[in-house]
PDB file of C-alpha atoms in Angstrom:
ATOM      1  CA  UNK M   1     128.447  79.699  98.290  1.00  0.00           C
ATOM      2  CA  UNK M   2     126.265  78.375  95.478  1.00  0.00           C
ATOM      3  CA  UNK M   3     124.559  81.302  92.927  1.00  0.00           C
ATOM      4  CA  UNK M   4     121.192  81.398  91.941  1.00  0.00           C
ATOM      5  CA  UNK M   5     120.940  77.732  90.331  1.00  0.00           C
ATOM      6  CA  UNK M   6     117.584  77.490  88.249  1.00  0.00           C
ATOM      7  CA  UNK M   7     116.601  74.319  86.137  1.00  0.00           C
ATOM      8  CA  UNK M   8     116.395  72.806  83.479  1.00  0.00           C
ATOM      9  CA  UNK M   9     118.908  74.809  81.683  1.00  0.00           C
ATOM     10  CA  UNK M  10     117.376  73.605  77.953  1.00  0.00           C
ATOM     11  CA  UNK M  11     113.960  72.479  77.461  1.00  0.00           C
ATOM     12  CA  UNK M  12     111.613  71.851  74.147  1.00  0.00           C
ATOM     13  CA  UNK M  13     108.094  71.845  74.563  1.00  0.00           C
ATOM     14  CA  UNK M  14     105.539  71.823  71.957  1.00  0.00           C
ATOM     15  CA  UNK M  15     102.501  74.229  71.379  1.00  0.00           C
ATOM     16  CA  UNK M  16      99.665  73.969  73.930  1.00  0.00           C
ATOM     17  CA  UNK M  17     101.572  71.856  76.694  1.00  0.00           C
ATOM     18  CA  UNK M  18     102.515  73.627  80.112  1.00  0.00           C
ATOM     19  CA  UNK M  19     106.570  74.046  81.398  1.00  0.00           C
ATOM     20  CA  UNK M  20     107.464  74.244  85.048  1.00  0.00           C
ATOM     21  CA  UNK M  21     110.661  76.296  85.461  1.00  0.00           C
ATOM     22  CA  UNK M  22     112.492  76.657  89.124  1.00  0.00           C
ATOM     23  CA  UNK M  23     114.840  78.351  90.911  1.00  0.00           C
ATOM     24  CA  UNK M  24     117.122  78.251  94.213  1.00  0.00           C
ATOM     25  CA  UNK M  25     117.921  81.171  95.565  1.00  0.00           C
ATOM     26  CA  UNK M  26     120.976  82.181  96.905  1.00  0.00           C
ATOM     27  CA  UNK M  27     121.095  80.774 101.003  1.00  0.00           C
ATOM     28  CA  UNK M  28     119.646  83.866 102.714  1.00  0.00           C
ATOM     29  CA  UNK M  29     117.710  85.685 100.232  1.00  0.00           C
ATOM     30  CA  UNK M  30     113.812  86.086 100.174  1.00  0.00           C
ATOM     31  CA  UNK M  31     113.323  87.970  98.037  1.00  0.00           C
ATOM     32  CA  UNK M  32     112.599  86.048  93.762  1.00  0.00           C
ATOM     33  CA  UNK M  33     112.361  87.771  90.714  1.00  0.00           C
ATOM     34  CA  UNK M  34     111.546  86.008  87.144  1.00  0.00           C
ATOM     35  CA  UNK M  35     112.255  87.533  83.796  1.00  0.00           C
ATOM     36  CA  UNK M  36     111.842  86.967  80.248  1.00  0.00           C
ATOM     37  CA  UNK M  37     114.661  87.645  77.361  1.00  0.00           C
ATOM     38  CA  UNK M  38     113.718  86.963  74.130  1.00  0.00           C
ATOM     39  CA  UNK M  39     116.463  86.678  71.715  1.00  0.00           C
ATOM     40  CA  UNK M  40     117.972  90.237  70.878  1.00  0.00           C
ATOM     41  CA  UNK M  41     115.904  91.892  73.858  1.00  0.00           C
ATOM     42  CA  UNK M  42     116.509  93.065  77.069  1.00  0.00           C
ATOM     43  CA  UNK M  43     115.087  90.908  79.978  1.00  0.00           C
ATOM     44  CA  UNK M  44     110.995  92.006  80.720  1.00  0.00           C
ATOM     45  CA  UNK M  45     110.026  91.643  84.417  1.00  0.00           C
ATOM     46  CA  UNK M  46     107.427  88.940  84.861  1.00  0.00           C
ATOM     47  CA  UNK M  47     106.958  88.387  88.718  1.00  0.00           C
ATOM     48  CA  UNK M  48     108.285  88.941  91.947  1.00  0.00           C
ATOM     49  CA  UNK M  49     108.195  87.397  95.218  1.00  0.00           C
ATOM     50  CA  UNK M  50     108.932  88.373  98.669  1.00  0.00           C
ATOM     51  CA  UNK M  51     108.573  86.115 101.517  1.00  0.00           C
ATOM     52  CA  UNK M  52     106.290  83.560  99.536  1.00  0.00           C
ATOM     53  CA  UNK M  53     103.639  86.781  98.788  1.00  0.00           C
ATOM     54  CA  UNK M  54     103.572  88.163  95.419  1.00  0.00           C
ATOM     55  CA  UNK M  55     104.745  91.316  95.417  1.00  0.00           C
ATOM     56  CA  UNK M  56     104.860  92.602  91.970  1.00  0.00           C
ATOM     57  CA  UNK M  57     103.767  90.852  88.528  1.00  0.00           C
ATOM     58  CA  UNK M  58     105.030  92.427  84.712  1.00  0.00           C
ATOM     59  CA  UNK M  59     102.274  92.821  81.973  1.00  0.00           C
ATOM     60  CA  UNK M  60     101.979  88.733  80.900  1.00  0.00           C
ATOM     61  CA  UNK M  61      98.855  86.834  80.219  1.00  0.00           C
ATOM     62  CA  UNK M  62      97.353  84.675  82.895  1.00  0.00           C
ATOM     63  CA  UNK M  63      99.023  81.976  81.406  1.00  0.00           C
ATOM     64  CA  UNK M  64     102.095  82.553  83.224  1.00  0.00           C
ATOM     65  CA  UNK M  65     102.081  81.687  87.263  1.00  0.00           C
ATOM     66  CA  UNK M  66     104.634  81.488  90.293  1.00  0.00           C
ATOM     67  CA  UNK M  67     104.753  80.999  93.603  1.00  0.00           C
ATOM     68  CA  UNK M  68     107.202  80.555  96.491  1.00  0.00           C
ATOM     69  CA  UNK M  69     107.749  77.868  98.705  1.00  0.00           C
ATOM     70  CA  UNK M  70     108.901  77.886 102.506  1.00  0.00           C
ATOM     71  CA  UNK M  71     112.405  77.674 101.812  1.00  0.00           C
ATOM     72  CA  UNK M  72     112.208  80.181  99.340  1.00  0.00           C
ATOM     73  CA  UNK M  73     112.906  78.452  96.134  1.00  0.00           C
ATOM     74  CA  UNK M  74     110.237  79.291  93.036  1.00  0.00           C
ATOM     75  CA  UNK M  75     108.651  77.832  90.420  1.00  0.00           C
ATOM     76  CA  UNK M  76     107.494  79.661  86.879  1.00  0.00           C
ATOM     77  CA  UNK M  77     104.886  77.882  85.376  1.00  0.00           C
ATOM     78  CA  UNK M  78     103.375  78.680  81.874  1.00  0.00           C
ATOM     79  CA  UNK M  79      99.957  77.100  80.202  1.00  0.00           C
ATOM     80  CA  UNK M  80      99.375  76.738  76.855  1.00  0.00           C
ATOM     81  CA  UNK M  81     102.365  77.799  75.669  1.00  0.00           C
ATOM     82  CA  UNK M  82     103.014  79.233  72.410  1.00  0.00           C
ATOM     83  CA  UNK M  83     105.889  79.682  69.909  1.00  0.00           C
ATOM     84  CA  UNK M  84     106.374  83.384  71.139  1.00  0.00           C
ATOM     85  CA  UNK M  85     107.026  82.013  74.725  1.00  0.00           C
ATOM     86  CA  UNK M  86     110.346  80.713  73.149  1.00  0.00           C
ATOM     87  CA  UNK M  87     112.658  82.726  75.717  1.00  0.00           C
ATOM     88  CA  UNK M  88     115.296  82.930  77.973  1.00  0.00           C
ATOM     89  CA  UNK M  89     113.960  82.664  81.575  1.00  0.00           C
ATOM     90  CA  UNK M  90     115.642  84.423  84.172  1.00  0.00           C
ATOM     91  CA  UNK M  91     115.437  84.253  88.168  1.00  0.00           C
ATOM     92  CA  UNK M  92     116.702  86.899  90.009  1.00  0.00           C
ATOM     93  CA  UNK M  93     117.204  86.837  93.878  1.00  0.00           C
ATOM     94  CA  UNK M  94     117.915  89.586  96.646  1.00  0.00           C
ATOM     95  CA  UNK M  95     118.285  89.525 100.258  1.00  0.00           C
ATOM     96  CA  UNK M  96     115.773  92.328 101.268  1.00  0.00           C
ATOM     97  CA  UNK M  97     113.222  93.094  98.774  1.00  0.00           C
ATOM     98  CA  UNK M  98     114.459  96.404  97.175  1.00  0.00           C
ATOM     99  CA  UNK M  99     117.165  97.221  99.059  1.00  0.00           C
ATOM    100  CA  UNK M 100     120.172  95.095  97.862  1.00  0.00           C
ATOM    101  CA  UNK M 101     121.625  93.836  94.350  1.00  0.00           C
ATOM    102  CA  UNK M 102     119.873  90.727  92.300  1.00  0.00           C
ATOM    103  CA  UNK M 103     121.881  88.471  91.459  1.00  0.00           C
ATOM    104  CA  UNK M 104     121.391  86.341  88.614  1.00  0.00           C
ATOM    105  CA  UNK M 105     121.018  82.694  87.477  1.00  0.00           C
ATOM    106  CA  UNK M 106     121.853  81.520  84.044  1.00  0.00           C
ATOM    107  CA  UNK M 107     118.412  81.228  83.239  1.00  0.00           C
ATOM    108  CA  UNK M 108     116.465  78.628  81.408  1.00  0.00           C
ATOM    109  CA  UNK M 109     116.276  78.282  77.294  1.00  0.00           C
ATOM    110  CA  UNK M 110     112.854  77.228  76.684  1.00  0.00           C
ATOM    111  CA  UNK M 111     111.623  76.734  73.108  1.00  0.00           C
ATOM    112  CA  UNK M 112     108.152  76.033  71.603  1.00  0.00           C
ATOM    113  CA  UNK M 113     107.830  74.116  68.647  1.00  0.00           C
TER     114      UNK M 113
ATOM    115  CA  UNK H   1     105.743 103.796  82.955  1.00  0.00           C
ATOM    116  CA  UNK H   2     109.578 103.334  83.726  1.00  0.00           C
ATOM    117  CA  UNK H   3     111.260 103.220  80.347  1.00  0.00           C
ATOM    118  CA  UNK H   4     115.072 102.940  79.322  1.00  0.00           C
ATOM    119  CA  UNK H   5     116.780 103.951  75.992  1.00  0.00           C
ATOM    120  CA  UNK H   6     120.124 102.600  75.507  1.00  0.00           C
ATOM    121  CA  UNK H   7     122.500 103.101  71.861  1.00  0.00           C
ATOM    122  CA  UNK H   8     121.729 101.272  69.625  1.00  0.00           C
ATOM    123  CA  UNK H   9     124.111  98.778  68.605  1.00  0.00           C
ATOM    124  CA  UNK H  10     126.012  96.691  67.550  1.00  0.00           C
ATOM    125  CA  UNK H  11     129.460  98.102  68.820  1.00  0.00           C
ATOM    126  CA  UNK H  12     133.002  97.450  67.343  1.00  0.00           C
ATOM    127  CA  UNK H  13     135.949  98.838  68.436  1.00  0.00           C
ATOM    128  CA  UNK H  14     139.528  97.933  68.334  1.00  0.00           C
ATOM    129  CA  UNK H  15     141.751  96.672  71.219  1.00  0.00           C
ATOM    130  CA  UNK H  16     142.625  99.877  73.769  1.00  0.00           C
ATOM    131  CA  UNK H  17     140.019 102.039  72.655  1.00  0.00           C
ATOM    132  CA  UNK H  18     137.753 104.259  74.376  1.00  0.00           C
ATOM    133  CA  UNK H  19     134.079 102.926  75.069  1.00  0.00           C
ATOM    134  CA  UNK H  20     131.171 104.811  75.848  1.00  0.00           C
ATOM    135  CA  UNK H  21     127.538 103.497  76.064  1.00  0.00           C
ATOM    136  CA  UNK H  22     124.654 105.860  76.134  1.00  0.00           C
ATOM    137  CA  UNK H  23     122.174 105.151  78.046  1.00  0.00           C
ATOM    138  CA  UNK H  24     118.654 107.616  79.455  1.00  0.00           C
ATOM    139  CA  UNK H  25     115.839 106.576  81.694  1.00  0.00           C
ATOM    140  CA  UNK H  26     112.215 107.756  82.423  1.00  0.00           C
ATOM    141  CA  UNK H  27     111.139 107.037  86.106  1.00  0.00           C
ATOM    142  CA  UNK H  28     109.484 108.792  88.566  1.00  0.00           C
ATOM    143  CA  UNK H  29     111.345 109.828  91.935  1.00  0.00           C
ATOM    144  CA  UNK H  30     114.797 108.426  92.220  1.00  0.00           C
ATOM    145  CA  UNK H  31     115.650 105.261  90.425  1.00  0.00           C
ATOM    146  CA  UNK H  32     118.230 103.396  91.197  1.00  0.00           C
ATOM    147  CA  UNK H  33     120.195 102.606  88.011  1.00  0.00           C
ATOM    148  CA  UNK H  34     122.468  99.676  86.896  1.00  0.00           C
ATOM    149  CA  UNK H  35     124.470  98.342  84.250  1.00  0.00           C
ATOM    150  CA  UNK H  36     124.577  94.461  83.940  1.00  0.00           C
ATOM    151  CA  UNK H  37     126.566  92.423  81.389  1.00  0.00           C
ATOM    152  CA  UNK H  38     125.789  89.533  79.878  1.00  0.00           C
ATOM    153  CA  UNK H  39     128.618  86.908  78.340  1.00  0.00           C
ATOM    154  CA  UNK H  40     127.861  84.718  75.823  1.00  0.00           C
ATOM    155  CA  UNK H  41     125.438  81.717  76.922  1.00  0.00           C
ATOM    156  CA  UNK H  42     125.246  83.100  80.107  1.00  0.00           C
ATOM    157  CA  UNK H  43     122.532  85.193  82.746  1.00  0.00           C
ATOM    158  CA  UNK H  44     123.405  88.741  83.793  1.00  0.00           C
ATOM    159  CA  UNK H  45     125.936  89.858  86.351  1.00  0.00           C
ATOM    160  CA  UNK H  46     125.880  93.267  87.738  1.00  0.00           C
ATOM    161  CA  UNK H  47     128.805  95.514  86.391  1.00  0.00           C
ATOM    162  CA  UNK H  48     128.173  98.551  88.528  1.00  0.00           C
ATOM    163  CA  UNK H  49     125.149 100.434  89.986  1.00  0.00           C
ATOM    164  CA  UNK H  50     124.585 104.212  91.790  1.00  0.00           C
ATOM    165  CA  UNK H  51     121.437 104.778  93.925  1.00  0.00           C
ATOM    166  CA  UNK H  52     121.955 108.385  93.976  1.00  0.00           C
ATOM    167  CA  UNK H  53     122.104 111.295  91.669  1.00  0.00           C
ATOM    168  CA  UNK H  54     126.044 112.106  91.114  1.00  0.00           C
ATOM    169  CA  UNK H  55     126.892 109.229  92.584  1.00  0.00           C
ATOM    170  CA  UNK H  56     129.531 107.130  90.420  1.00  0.00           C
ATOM    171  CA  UNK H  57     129.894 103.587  89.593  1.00  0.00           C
ATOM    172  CA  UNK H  58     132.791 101.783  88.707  1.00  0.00           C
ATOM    173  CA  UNK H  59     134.407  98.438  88.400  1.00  0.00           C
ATOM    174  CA  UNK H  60     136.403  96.712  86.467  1.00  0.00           C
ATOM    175  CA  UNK H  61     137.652  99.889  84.970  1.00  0.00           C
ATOM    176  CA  UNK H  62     134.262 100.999  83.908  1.00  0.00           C
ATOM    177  CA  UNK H  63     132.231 103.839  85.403  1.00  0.00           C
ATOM    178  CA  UNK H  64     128.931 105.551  84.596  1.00  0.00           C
ATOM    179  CA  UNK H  65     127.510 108.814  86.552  1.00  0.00           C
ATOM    180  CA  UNK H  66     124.316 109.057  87.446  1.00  0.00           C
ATOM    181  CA  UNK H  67     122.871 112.372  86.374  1.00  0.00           C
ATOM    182  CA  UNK H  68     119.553 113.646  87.197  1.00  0.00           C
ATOM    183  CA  UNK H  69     119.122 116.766  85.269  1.00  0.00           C
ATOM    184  CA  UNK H  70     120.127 114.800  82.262  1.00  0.00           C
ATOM    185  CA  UNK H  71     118.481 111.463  83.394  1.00  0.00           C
ATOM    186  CA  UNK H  72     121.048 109.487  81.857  1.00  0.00           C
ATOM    187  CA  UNK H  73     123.722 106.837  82.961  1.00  0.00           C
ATOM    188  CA  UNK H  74     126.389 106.789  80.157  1.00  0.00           C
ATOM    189  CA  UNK H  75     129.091 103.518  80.316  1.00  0.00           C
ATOM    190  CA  UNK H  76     132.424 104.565  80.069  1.00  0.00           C
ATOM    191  CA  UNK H  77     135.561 102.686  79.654  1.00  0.00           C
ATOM    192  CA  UNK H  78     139.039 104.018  78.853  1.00  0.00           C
ATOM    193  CA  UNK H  79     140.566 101.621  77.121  1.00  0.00           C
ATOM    194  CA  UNK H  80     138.667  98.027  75.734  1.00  0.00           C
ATOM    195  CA  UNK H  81     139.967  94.541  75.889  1.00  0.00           C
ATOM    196  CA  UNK H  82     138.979  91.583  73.740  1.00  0.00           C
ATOM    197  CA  UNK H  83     137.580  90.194  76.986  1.00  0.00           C
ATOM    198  CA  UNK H  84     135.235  93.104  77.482  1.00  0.00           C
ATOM    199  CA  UNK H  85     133.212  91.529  74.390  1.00  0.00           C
ATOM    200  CA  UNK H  86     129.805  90.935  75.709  1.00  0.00           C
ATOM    201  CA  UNK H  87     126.163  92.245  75.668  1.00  0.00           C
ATOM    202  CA  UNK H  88     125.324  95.774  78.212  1.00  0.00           C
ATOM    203  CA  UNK H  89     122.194  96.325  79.642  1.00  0.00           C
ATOM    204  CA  UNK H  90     120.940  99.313  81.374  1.00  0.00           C
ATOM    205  CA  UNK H  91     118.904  98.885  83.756  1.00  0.00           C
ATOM    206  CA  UNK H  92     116.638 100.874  86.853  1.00  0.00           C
ATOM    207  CA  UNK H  93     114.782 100.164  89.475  1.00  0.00           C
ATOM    208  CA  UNK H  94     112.125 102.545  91.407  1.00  0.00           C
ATOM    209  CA  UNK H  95     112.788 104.111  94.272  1.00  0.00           C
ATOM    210  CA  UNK H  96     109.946 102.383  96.595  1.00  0.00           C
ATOM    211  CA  UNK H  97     111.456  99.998  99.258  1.00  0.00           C
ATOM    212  CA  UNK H  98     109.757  96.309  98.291  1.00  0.00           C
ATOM    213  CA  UNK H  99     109.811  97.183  94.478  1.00  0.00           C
ATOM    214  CA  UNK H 100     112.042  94.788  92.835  1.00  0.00           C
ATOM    215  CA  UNK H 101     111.134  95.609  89.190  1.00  0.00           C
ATOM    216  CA  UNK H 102     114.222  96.237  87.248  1.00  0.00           C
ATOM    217  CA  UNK H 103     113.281  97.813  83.707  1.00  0.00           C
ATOM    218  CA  UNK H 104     115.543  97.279  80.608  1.00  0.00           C
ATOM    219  CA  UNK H 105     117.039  98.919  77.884  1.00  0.00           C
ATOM    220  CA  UNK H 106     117.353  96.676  75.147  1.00  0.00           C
ATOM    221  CA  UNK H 107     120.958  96.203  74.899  1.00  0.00           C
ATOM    222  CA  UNK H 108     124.158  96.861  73.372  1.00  0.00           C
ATOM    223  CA  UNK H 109     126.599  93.995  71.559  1.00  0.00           C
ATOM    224  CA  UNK H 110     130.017  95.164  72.097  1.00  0.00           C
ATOM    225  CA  UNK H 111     132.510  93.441  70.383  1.00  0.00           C
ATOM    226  CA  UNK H 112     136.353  94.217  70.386  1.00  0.00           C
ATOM    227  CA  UNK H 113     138.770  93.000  67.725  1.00  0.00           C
ATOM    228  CA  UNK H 114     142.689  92.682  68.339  1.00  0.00           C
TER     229      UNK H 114
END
């Protein structure tokens, strides 16, 4: 069975333009996390989605969106970015919300120049 | 809010040695706790996790106890290899069904030399 797959896996983007990041979750799980690592850091929760609702978001600016789709694949989008958006994004994905492990993709490198 | 400390690192150690990892939480209620790894380049897998106080994790000849009156979740290993070299997170999430938050320490580079 396929992971968590999330693309692109590198991406520049310069200050002020937006950045669509997405994930596939594993086949079965509803349940999509997103995270941000900047370099050195641990991972900081951005949002979470459960059966296409929002179900949690992490202290970011309104800059930063997601949603869920039908088939339960996400998107992370991000407006007006800025150099200190330079991160590694992570998806996570469960099967039931809060009950099972999250398994994780190998995120997306995004850096702001 | 939920908060975890972890040692501070980096951490070198020779080949065979004995690891340990400190790690303590904050959290109200009964966290469940985890300890992910992350390889160079790579995301995070899962090393081991408990979801109950005493309860132990272990795999891949690590373990960590859960411990509620200490609120802590220490790695332990008993003897490194070269391929144990990677980055250790601790990590918790709260004990309310739906809540997928996990909160992160902030790592610890472990590197072992032959």
């Amino acid at each position: 069975d396929a992971g968590v797959t999330q693309s692109p896996t590198h991406l520049i983007k310069t200050r002020g333009q937006h950045v669509t990041l997405r994930c596939s979750p594993i086949s079965g799980h509803k349940s999509v996390s997103w995270y941000q690592q900047v370099l050195g850091q641990g991972p900081q929760f951005i949002f979470q989605y459960y059966e296409k609702e929002e179900r949690g978001r992490g202290n970011f600016p309104d800059r930063f969106s997601a949603r869920q789709f039908p088939n339960y694949s996400s998107e992370l989008n991000v407006n007006a970015l800025l150099l200190g958006d330079s991160a590694l994004y992570l998806c996570a994905s469960s099967l039931v919300a809060g009950n099972t492990e999250a398994f994780f993709g190998q995120g997306t490198r995004l850096t702001v120049v | 809010g939920d908060s975890v400390t972890q040692m501070e690192g980096p951490v070198t150690l020779s080949e065979e040695a004995f690891l340990t990892i400190n790690c303590t939480y904050t959290a109200t209620g009964y966290p469940s706790l985890f300890w992910y790894v992350q390889y160079p380049g790579e995301g995070l897998q899962l090393l081991l996790k408990a979801t109950k106080a005493d309860d132990k994790g272990s795999n891949k000849g690590f373990e960590a106890t859960y411990r509620k009156e200490t609120t802590s979740f220490h790695l332990e290993k008993g003897s490194v290899q070269v391929s144990d070299s990677a980055v250790y997170f601790c990590a918790l999430r709260p004990s309310n069904f739906g809540n997928e938050k996990l909160t992160f320490g902030t790592g610890t580079r472990l590197t072992i030399i032959p």
